[in-house]
GROMACS .gro file of C-alpha atoms in nm:
model
  361
    1MET     CA    1   0.764  -1.491  -0.018
    2ILE     CA    2   1.102  -1.269  -0.134
    3LYS     CA    3   1.227  -1.358  -0.534
    4SER     CA    4   1.578  -1.267  -0.566
    5ASN     CA    5   1.726  -1.209  -0.967
    6ASN     CA    6   2.018  -1.483  -0.739
    7GLY     CA    7   1.704  -1.788  -0.725
    8LYS     CA    8   1.733  -1.784  -0.332
    9GLY     CA    9   1.366  -1.682  -0.146
   10LEU     CA   10   1.203  -1.725   0.197
   11LYS     CA   11   0.910  -1.921   0.258
   12PRO     CA   12   0.591  -1.708   0.358
   13GLN     CA   13   0.440  -1.701   0.690
   14LYS     CA   14   0.110  -1.941   0.733
   15SER     CA   15  -0.235  -1.814   0.729
   16GLN     CA   16  -0.303  -1.679   1.000
   17VAL     CA   17  -0.716  -1.798   1.063
   18ALA     CA   18  -0.966  -1.575   1.314
   19LYS     CA   19  -1.216  -1.864   1.433
   20VAL     CA   20  -1.592  -1.801   1.399
   21LYS     CA   21  -1.739  -1.939   1.787
   22SER     CA   22  -2.059  -1.965   1.871
   23ALA     CA   23  -2.270  -1.737   2.057
   24GLY     CA   24  -2.298  -1.726   2.426
   25LYS     CA   25  -1.940  -1.752   2.511
   26SER     CA   26  -1.731  -1.570   2.737
   27LYS     CA   27  -1.661  -1.134   2.673
   28THR     CA   28  -1.312  -1.241   2.568
   29GLN     CA   29  -1.457  -1.500   2.313
   30ASN     CA   30  -1.680  -1.262   2.199
   31SER     CA   31  -1.457  -0.981   2.121
   32ALA     CA   32  -1.290  -1.248   1.915
   33GLN     CA   33  -1.604  -1.359   1.720
   34ALA     CA   34  -1.705  -1.032   1.637
   35LYS     CA   35  -1.354  -0.985   1.388
   36SER     CA   36  -1.423  -1.029   1.101
   37GLN     CA   37  -1.305  -1.376   0.949
   38PHE     CA   38  -1.087  -1.414   0.651
   39SER     CA   39  -0.787  -1.631   0.623
   40LYS     CA   40  -0.523  -1.480   0.616
   41SER     CA   41  -0.054  -1.515   0.538
   42LEU     CA   42  -0.028  -1.123   0.609
   43HIS     CA   43   0.354  -1.022   0.726
   44PRO     CA   44   0.456  -1.105   1.094
   45ARG     CA   45   0.443  -0.688   1.167
   46ASN     CA   46   0.106  -0.599   0.978
   47LEU     CA   47  -0.133  -0.539   1.293
   48HIS     CA   48  -0.387  -0.722   1.045
   49ASN     CA   49  -0.348  -1.023   1.147
   50THR     CA   50  -0.661  -1.095   1.337
   51GLY     CA   51  -0.898  -0.932   1.110
   52TYR     CA   52  -1.101  -0.673   1.176
   53ASP     CA   53  -1.161  -0.556   1.595
   54PHE     CA   54  -1.511  -0.421   1.590
   55PRO     CA   55  -1.589  -0.296   1.851
   56ALA     CA   56  -1.302  -0.199   1.943
   57LEU     CA   57  -1.297   0.013   1.593
   58VAL     CA   58  -1.685   0.135   1.708
   59ALA     CA   59  -1.514   0.236   1.993
   60ALA     CA   60  -1.227   0.446   1.901
   61TYR     CA   61  -1.393   0.572   1.590
   62PRO     CA   62  -1.820   0.602   1.689
   63ARG     CA   63  -1.899   0.752   1.332
   64LEU     CA   64  -1.852   0.433   1.137
   65LYS     CA   65  -2.106   0.167   1.399
   66THR     CA   66  -2.373   0.335   1.222
   67PHE     CA   67  -2.256   0.053   0.968
   68VAL     CA   68  -2.169  -0.281   1.163
   69LYS     CA   69  -2.391  -0.487   1.120
   70PRO     CA   70  -2.391  -0.860   1.126
   71ASN     CA   71  -2.242  -1.057   0.776
   72PRO     CA   72  -2.443  -1.369   0.673
   73TYR     CA   73  -2.215  -1.586   0.870
   74GLY     CA   74  -2.313  -1.383   1.193
   75ASN     CA   75  -2.005  -1.205   1.246
   76LEU     CA   76  -2.063  -0.797   1.260
   77SER     CA   77  -1.880  -0.655   0.915
   78ILE     CA   78  -1.968  -0.335   0.615
   79ASP     CA   79  -2.101  -0.357   0.342
   80PHE     CA   80  -1.780  -0.349   0.114
   81ALA     CA   81  -1.999  -0.256  -0.189
   82ASP     CA   82  -2.051   0.020   0.009
   83PRO     CA   83  -1.826   0.336  -0.062
   84ILE     CA   84  -1.831   0.524   0.264
   85ALA     CA   85  -1.839   0.225   0.435
   86VAL     CA   86  -1.513   0.106   0.376
   87LYS     CA   87  -1.420   0.547   0.404
   88MET     CA   88  -1.539   0.495   0.785
   89LEU     CA   89  -1.329   0.235   0.804
   90ASN     CA   90  -1.055   0.291   0.705
   91ALA     CA   91  -1.093   0.601   0.861
   92ALA     CA   92  -1.141   0.402   1.208
   93LEU     CA   93  -0.806   0.177   1.180
   94LEU     CA   94  -0.637   0.457   1.151
   95LYS     CA   95  -0.749   0.534   1.425
   96LEU     CA   96  -0.720   0.297   1.621
   97HIS     CA   97  -0.430   0.135   1.533
   98TYR     CA   98  -0.230   0.437   1.430
   99GLY     CA   99  -0.270   0.697   1.586
  100VAL     CA  100  -0.422   0.967   1.279
  101ASP     CA  101  -0.658   1.147   1.468
  102LYS     CA  102  -0.827   1.350   1.159
  103TRP     CA  103  -0.846   1.178   0.773
  104ASP     CA  104  -1.077   1.232   0.515
  105ILE     CA  105  -1.083   1.180   0.176
  106PRO     CA  106  -1.259   1.355  -0.106
  107GLU     CA  107  -1.631   1.177  -0.249
  108GLY     CA  108  -1.473   1.009  -0.555
  109PHE     CA  109  -1.089   0.930  -0.464
  110LEU     CA  110  -0.964   0.558  -0.383
  111CYS     CA  111  -1.005   0.412  -0.062
  112PRO     CA  112  -0.769   0.154  -0.063
  113PRO     CA  113  -0.788  -0.123   0.156
  114ILE     CA  114  -0.540  -0.093   0.433
  115PRO     CA  115  -0.404  -0.357   0.533
  116GLY     CA  116  -0.282  -0.455   0.214
  117ARG     CA  117  -0.105  -0.152   0.238
  118ALA     CA  118   0.021  -0.184   0.544
  119ASP     CA  119   0.204  -0.494   0.397
  120TYR     CA  120   0.407  -0.350   0.134
  121ILE     CA  121   0.507  -0.093   0.381
  122HIS     CA  122   0.608  -0.365   0.571
  123TYR     CA  123   0.802  -0.607   0.340
  124VAL     CA  124   0.976  -0.288   0.135
  125ALA     CA  125   1.119  -0.288   0.536
  126ASP     CA  126   1.272  -0.587   0.540
  127LEU     CA  127   1.480  -0.418   0.234
  128LEU     CA  128   1.656  -0.192   0.452
  129ALA     CA  129   1.691  -0.394   0.738
  130VAL     CA  130   2.014  -0.431   0.833
  131LYS     CA  131   2.198  -0.722   1.065
  132LYS     CA  132   2.315  -0.573   1.412
  133THR     CA  133   2.362  -0.892   1.656
  134SER     CA  134   2.182  -1.136   1.554
  135LYS     CA  135   1.942  -0.975   1.419
  136LYS     CA  136   1.853  -0.820   1.155
  137ARG     CA  137   1.652  -0.473   1.212
  138VAL     CA  138   1.442  -0.261   1.035
  139PRO     CA  139   1.581   0.105   1.069
  140LYS     CA  140   1.318   0.391   1.241
  141GLY     CA  141   1.317   0.712   1.249
  142PRO     CA  142   1.334   1.003   1.022
  143ARG     CA  143   1.710   0.952   0.893
  144VAL     CA  144   1.525   0.731   0.649
  145ARG     CA  145   1.374   0.872   0.391
  146ALA     CA  146   1.096   0.800   0.108
  147LEU     CA  147   0.968   0.869  -0.176
  148ASP     CA  148   0.560   0.789  -0.304
  149ILE     CA  149   0.493   0.776  -0.627
  150GLY     CA  150   0.142   0.907  -0.660
  151THR     CA  151   0.051   0.904  -0.256
  152GLY     CA  152  -0.347   1.032  -0.385
  153ALA     CA  153  -0.565   1.228  -0.203
  154ASN     CA  154  -0.562   0.916   0.073
  155VAL     CA  155  -0.203   0.936   0.132
  156ILE     CA  156  -0.202   0.612   0.262
  157TYR     CA  157   0.168   0.560   0.229
  158PRO     CA  158   0.352   0.844   0.379
  159LEU     CA  159   0.114   0.782   0.673
  160LEU     CA  160   0.139   0.399   0.703
  161GLY     CA  161   0.541   0.468   0.716
  162ILE     CA  162   0.521   0.723   0.950
  163GLN     CA  163   0.399   0.544   1.162
  164SER     CA  164   0.529   0.246   1.140
  165TYR     CA  165   0.835   0.304   1.170
  166GLY     CA  166   0.917   0.710   1.204
  167TRP     CA  167   1.066   0.744   0.831
  168ASN     CA  168   0.995   1.085   0.643
  169PHE     CA  169   0.907   1.066   0.351
  170VAL     CA  170   0.831   1.299   0.039
  171GLY     CA  171   0.427   1.167  -0.163
  172SER     CA  172   0.437   1.269  -0.540
  173ASP     CA  173   0.077   1.314  -0.769
  174VAL     CA  174  -0.031   1.513  -1.076
  175ASP     CA  175  -0.309   1.584  -0.915
  176PRO     CA  176  -0.367   1.894  -0.786
  177LEU     CA  177  -0.622   1.773  -0.550
  178SER     CA  178  -0.434   1.486  -0.468
  179ILE     CA  179  -0.208   1.636  -0.351
  180ALA     CA  180  -0.446   1.958  -0.141
  181ASN     CA  181  -0.539   1.714   0.023
  182ALA     CA  182  -0.307   1.503   0.165
  183GLN     CA  183  -0.163   1.859   0.272
  184GLN     CA  184  -0.477   1.878   0.490
  185ILE     CA  185  -0.442   1.549   0.627
  186PHE     CA  186  -0.105   1.622   0.736
  187ALA     CA  187  -0.203   1.977   0.855
  188SER     CA  188  -0.513   1.785   1.064
  189ASN     CA  189  -0.198   1.514   1.312
  190PRO     CA  190   0.033   1.845   1.384
  191VAL     CA  191   0.196   1.541   1.552
  192ILE     CA  192   0.337   1.402   1.203
  193ALA     CA  193   0.320   1.713   1.039
  194GLU     CA  194   0.661   1.777   0.990
  195ARG     CA  195   0.763   1.439   0.839
  196PHE     CA  196   0.555   1.476   0.489
  197LYS     CA  197   0.647   1.617   0.192
  198SER     CA  198   0.418   1.697  -0.119
  199ARG     CA  199   0.518   1.785  -0.464
  200LEU     CA  200   0.325   1.804  -0.758
  201GLN     CA  201   0.406   1.618  -1.053
  202THR     CA  202   0.346   1.839  -1.362
  203ASN     CA  203   0.407   1.651  -1.630
  204ALA     CA  204   0.179   1.380  -1.633
  205ASN     CA  205   0.499   1.195  -1.860
  206HIS     CA  206   0.723   1.130  -1.636
  207VAL     CA  207   0.774   0.943  -1.293
  208PHE     CA  208   1.091   1.047  -1.097
  209HIS     CA  209   1.211   1.349  -1.298
  210GLY     CA  210   1.083   1.708  -1.165
  211VAL     CA  211   0.958   1.500  -0.807
  212ILE     CA  212   1.311   1.389  -0.763
  213GLU     CA  213   1.605   1.745  -0.628
  214PRO     CA  214   1.949   1.751  -0.787
  215ASN     CA  215   2.158   1.571  -0.513
  216GLU     CA  216   1.865   1.436  -0.353
  217ARG     CA  217   1.850   1.099  -0.146
  218PHE     CA  218   1.624   0.859  -0.085
  219ASP     CA  219   1.608   0.487   0.110
  220LEU     CA  220   1.285   0.353  -0.028
  221THR     CA  221   1.084   0.428  -0.341
  222LEU     CA  222   0.709   0.308  -0.373
  223CYS     CA  223   0.447   0.268  -0.622
  224ASN     CA  224   0.109   0.182  -0.635
  225PRO     CA  225   0.077   0.226  -1.054
  226PRO     CA  226  -0.275   0.295  -1.210
  227PHE     CA  227  -0.311  -0.046  -1.413
  228HIS     CA  228  -0.648   0.032  -1.603
  229ALA     CA  229  -0.515   0.113  -1.959
  230SER     CA  230  -0.896   0.314  -1.970
  231MET     CA  231  -1.168   0.415  -1.743
  232ALA     CA  232  -1.365   0.152  -1.927
  233GLU     CA  233  -1.122  -0.104  -1.819
  234ALA     CA  234  -1.152  -0.029  -1.477
  235SER     CA  235  -1.527   0.030  -1.455
  236GLU     CA  236  -1.510  -0.350  -1.595
  237GLY     CA  237  -1.280  -0.385  -1.297
  238ALA     CA  238  -1.545  -0.301  -1.075
  239ALA     CA  239  -1.776  -0.462  -1.186
  240ARG     CA  240  -1.587  -0.777  -1.179
  241LYS     CA  241  -1.517  -0.680  -0.784
  242LEU     CA  242  -1.855  -0.634  -0.715
  243LYS     CA  243  -1.981  -0.916  -0.867
  244ASN     CA  244  -1.717  -1.167  -0.663
  245LEU     CA  245  -1.904  -0.933  -0.363
  246ALA     CA  246  -2.274  -1.050  -0.478
  247ALA     CA  247  -2.110  -1.404  -0.495
  248ASN     CA  248  -2.017  -1.421  -0.146
  249ARG     CA  249  -2.341  -1.277   0.004
  250ALA     CA  250  -2.543  -1.312  -0.330
  251LYS     CA  251  -2.939  -1.262  -0.123
  252SER     CA  252  -2.764  -0.896   0.004
  253SER     CA  253  -2.980  -0.579  -0.119
  254GLN     CA  254  -2.724  -0.384  -0.059
  255ILE     CA  255  -2.415  -0.520  -0.313
  256LYS     CA  256  -2.785  -0.572  -0.612
  257THR     CA  257  -2.778  -0.192  -0.545
  258ALA     CA  258  -2.446  -0.146  -0.583
  259LEU     CA  259  -2.422  -0.349  -0.920
  260ALA     CA  260  -2.681  -0.182  -1.084
  261LYS     CA  261  -2.499   0.174  -1.061
  262THR     CA  262  -2.115   0.017  -1.173
  263ASP     CA  263  -2.142   0.258  -1.441
  264THR     CA  264  -2.062   0.539  -1.170
  265THR     CA  265  -1.988   0.401  -0.873
  266LEU     CA  266  -1.650   0.227  -0.774
  267ASN     CA  267  -1.652   0.065  -0.432
  268PHE     CA  268  -1.340   0.142  -0.315
  269GLY     CA  269  -1.331   0.480  -0.498
  270GLY     CA  270  -1.097   0.637  -0.777
  271GLN     CA  271  -1.001   0.885  -1.018
  272LYS     CA  272  -0.825   0.864  -1.304
  273ALA     CA  273  -0.453   0.965  -1.210
  274GLU     CA  274  -0.529   0.648  -0.986
  275LEU     CA  275  -0.672   0.374  -1.212
  276TRP     CA  276  -0.565   0.437  -1.497
  277CYS     CA  277  -0.377   0.579  -1.767
  278GLU     CA  278  -0.247   0.608  -2.112
  279GLY     CA  279  -0.055   0.251  -2.179
  280GLY     CA  280  -0.203   0.088  -1.870
  281GLU     CA  281   0.032  -0.031  -1.545
  282GLN     CA  282   0.253  -0.163  -1.753
  283GLN     CA  283   0.335   0.199  -1.988
  284PHE     CA  284   0.353   0.302  -1.679
  285LEU     CA  285   0.583   0.066  -1.530
  286ARG     CA  286   0.819   0.066  -1.865
  287THR     CA  287   0.802   0.461  -1.781
  288MET     CA  288   0.992   0.431  -1.400
  289ILE     CA  289   1.213   0.187  -1.463
  290ARG     CA  290   1.383   0.388  -1.740
  291GLU     CA  291   1.399   0.682  -1.539
  292SER     CA  292   1.559   0.504  -1.281
  293TYR     CA  293   1.775   0.494  -1.408
  294ASP     CA  294   1.900   0.800  -1.425
  295PHE     CA  295   1.882   0.816  -1.028
  296ALA     CA  296   2.014   0.556  -1.005
  297SER     CA  297   2.280   0.689  -0.759
  298GLN     CA  298   2.025   0.845  -0.543
  299CYS     CA  299   1.812   0.550  -0.420
  300LEU     CA  300   1.861   0.335  -0.262
  301TRP     CA  301   1.587   0.074  -0.333
  302PHE     CA  302   1.306   0.104  -0.642
  303THR     CA  303   1.000  -0.088  -0.526
  304THR     CA  304   0.670  -0.074  -0.738
  305LEU     CA  305   0.292  -0.309  -0.684
  306VAL     CA  306   0.285  -0.502  -1.002
  307SER     CA  307  -0.108  -0.553  -1.020
  308LYS     CA  308  -0.094  -0.772  -1.295
  309LYS     CA  309   0.127  -1.096  -1.352
  310GLU     CA  310   0.168  -1.058  -1.728
  311ASN     CA  311   0.355  -0.766  -1.680
  312LEU     CA  312   0.684  -0.887  -1.400
  313GLN     CA  313   0.827  -1.083  -1.714
  314PRO     CA  314   0.783  -0.776  -1.929
  315ALA     CA  315   0.957  -0.531  -1.615
  316LYS     CA  316   1.250  -0.771  -1.517
  317ALA     CA  317   1.314  -0.804  -1.868
  318LEU     CA  318   1.390  -0.383  -1.891
  319LEU     CA  319   1.597  -0.391  -1.594
  320ALA     CA  320   1.819  -0.642  -1.678
  321GLN     CA  321   1.898  -0.391  -2.056
  322VAL     CA  322   1.945  -0.122  -1.806
  323LYS     CA  323   2.161  -0.335  -1.586
  324ALA     CA  324   1.996  -0.370  -1.225
  325VAL     CA  325   2.232  -0.490  -0.985
  326GLU     CA  326   2.000  -0.649  -0.803
  327VAL     CA  327   1.547  -0.773  -0.852
  328LYS     CA  328   1.342  -0.894  -0.591
  329GLU     CA  329   1.014  -0.920  -0.717
  330ILE     CA  330   0.796  -1.030  -0.325
  331GLU     CA  331   0.502  -1.200  -0.325
  332MET     CA  332   0.196  -1.086  -0.033
  333HIS     CA  333  -0.053  -1.308   0.053
  334GLN     CA  334  -0.422  -1.166   0.178
  335GLY     CA  335  -0.620  -1.487   0.155
  336ASN     CA  336  -0.696  -1.670  -0.209
  337LYS     CA  337  -0.522  -1.301  -0.346
  338ILE     CA  338  -0.192  -1.240  -0.472
  339THR     CA  339  -0.020  -0.959  -0.486
  340ARG     CA  340   0.369  -0.880  -0.634
  341VAL     CA  341   0.526  -0.587  -0.531
  342LEU     CA  342   0.871  -0.551  -0.769
  343ALA     CA  343   1.209  -0.419  -0.628
  344TRP     CA  344   1.522  -0.332  -0.825
  345THR     CA  345   1.898  -0.129  -0.660
  346PHE     CA  346   2.170  -0.059  -0.880
  347LEU     CA  347   2.454  -0.038  -0.631
  348LYS     CA  348   2.649  -0.348  -0.578
  349PRO     CA  349   2.615  -0.505  -0.194
  350ALA     CA  350   2.938  -0.275  -0.063
  351GLN     CA  351   2.846   0.017  -0.215
  352ARG     CA  352   2.465  -0.019   0.008
  353GLU     CA  353   2.669  -0.097   0.275
  354LEU     CA  354   2.813   0.132   0.281
  355TRP     CA  355   2.474   0.404   0.250
  356GLN     CA  356   2.335   0.199   0.543
  357GLN     CA  357   2.660   0.326   0.734
  358TYR     CA  358   2.622   0.686   0.638
  359ARG     CA  359   2.268   0.647   0.719
  360ASP     CA  360   2.245   0.568   1.088
  361ALA     CA  361   2.611   0.752   1.132
   0.00000   0.00000   0.00000
């Protein structure tokens, strides 16, 4: 659902549920059964609306096969408490659905859930949509430039944005290891290598300063901020996540083993810059919003994920102080989970239309 500061909203798509089939059905039905069974209300353009087709994923990326087995409900799945299994699933998803031949991250780095990350890309793409004849169309191709703040070693947003829409990306990060791995991923995928440029942020106290160059313009900025204020808080969050997994699969010995290691193991990984910063998400958002004002004419839309709902109102209040022209709150529904994107622009509607005309010319 998109909530704008003009008070209007768009209704979310109805949830698409992959139904559980009984054994002994046709090949087509068995294929449907093999897909992971979970309810979603993902963006209509999201390729993962019907869940994970594990036979197809294994065929595309055979290394995944070792980790796929029936869950307690009889459906093919993986152990989501196992970071290696999650990484293999991501590599398979990127190979099957996005044509990314080689993808890997160092041990301990953040391994993002791809369906949710794809949702972010599709929803912010809608911000750029322009009316062509009777329909709105999302602009595609290298004329669209996006900036991913904190791109991480996984460099997932540039990969999804490039392969979904053909955009060009700049990815910044404060961690040299993340930048090096991001560069390696694109070097290993030469077909799209020219669509991505990396920039090391040398001052961790800044977001846009030191990254956006003079007279440079971006149609979009994206960010998944570090949402914890300390490593201890991040570890507590990991423990809660594993307990939720255990609640769904209480008899799994693998879950119990993972719970015993929560002080050192995060099932989706994550380094300091990826998971926490001084002041946590709220402070990061303050810095981002204040600095965005300094680049008001150089970016069409600024966007960021907001993990904690209570951080939305302070962020909106600050956006009012810096005189953002329009602010949107986008709710993304993934089963029972709701995540939020905050988007804002300093450009008036006429200026945005002019921006689009020059970009598409």
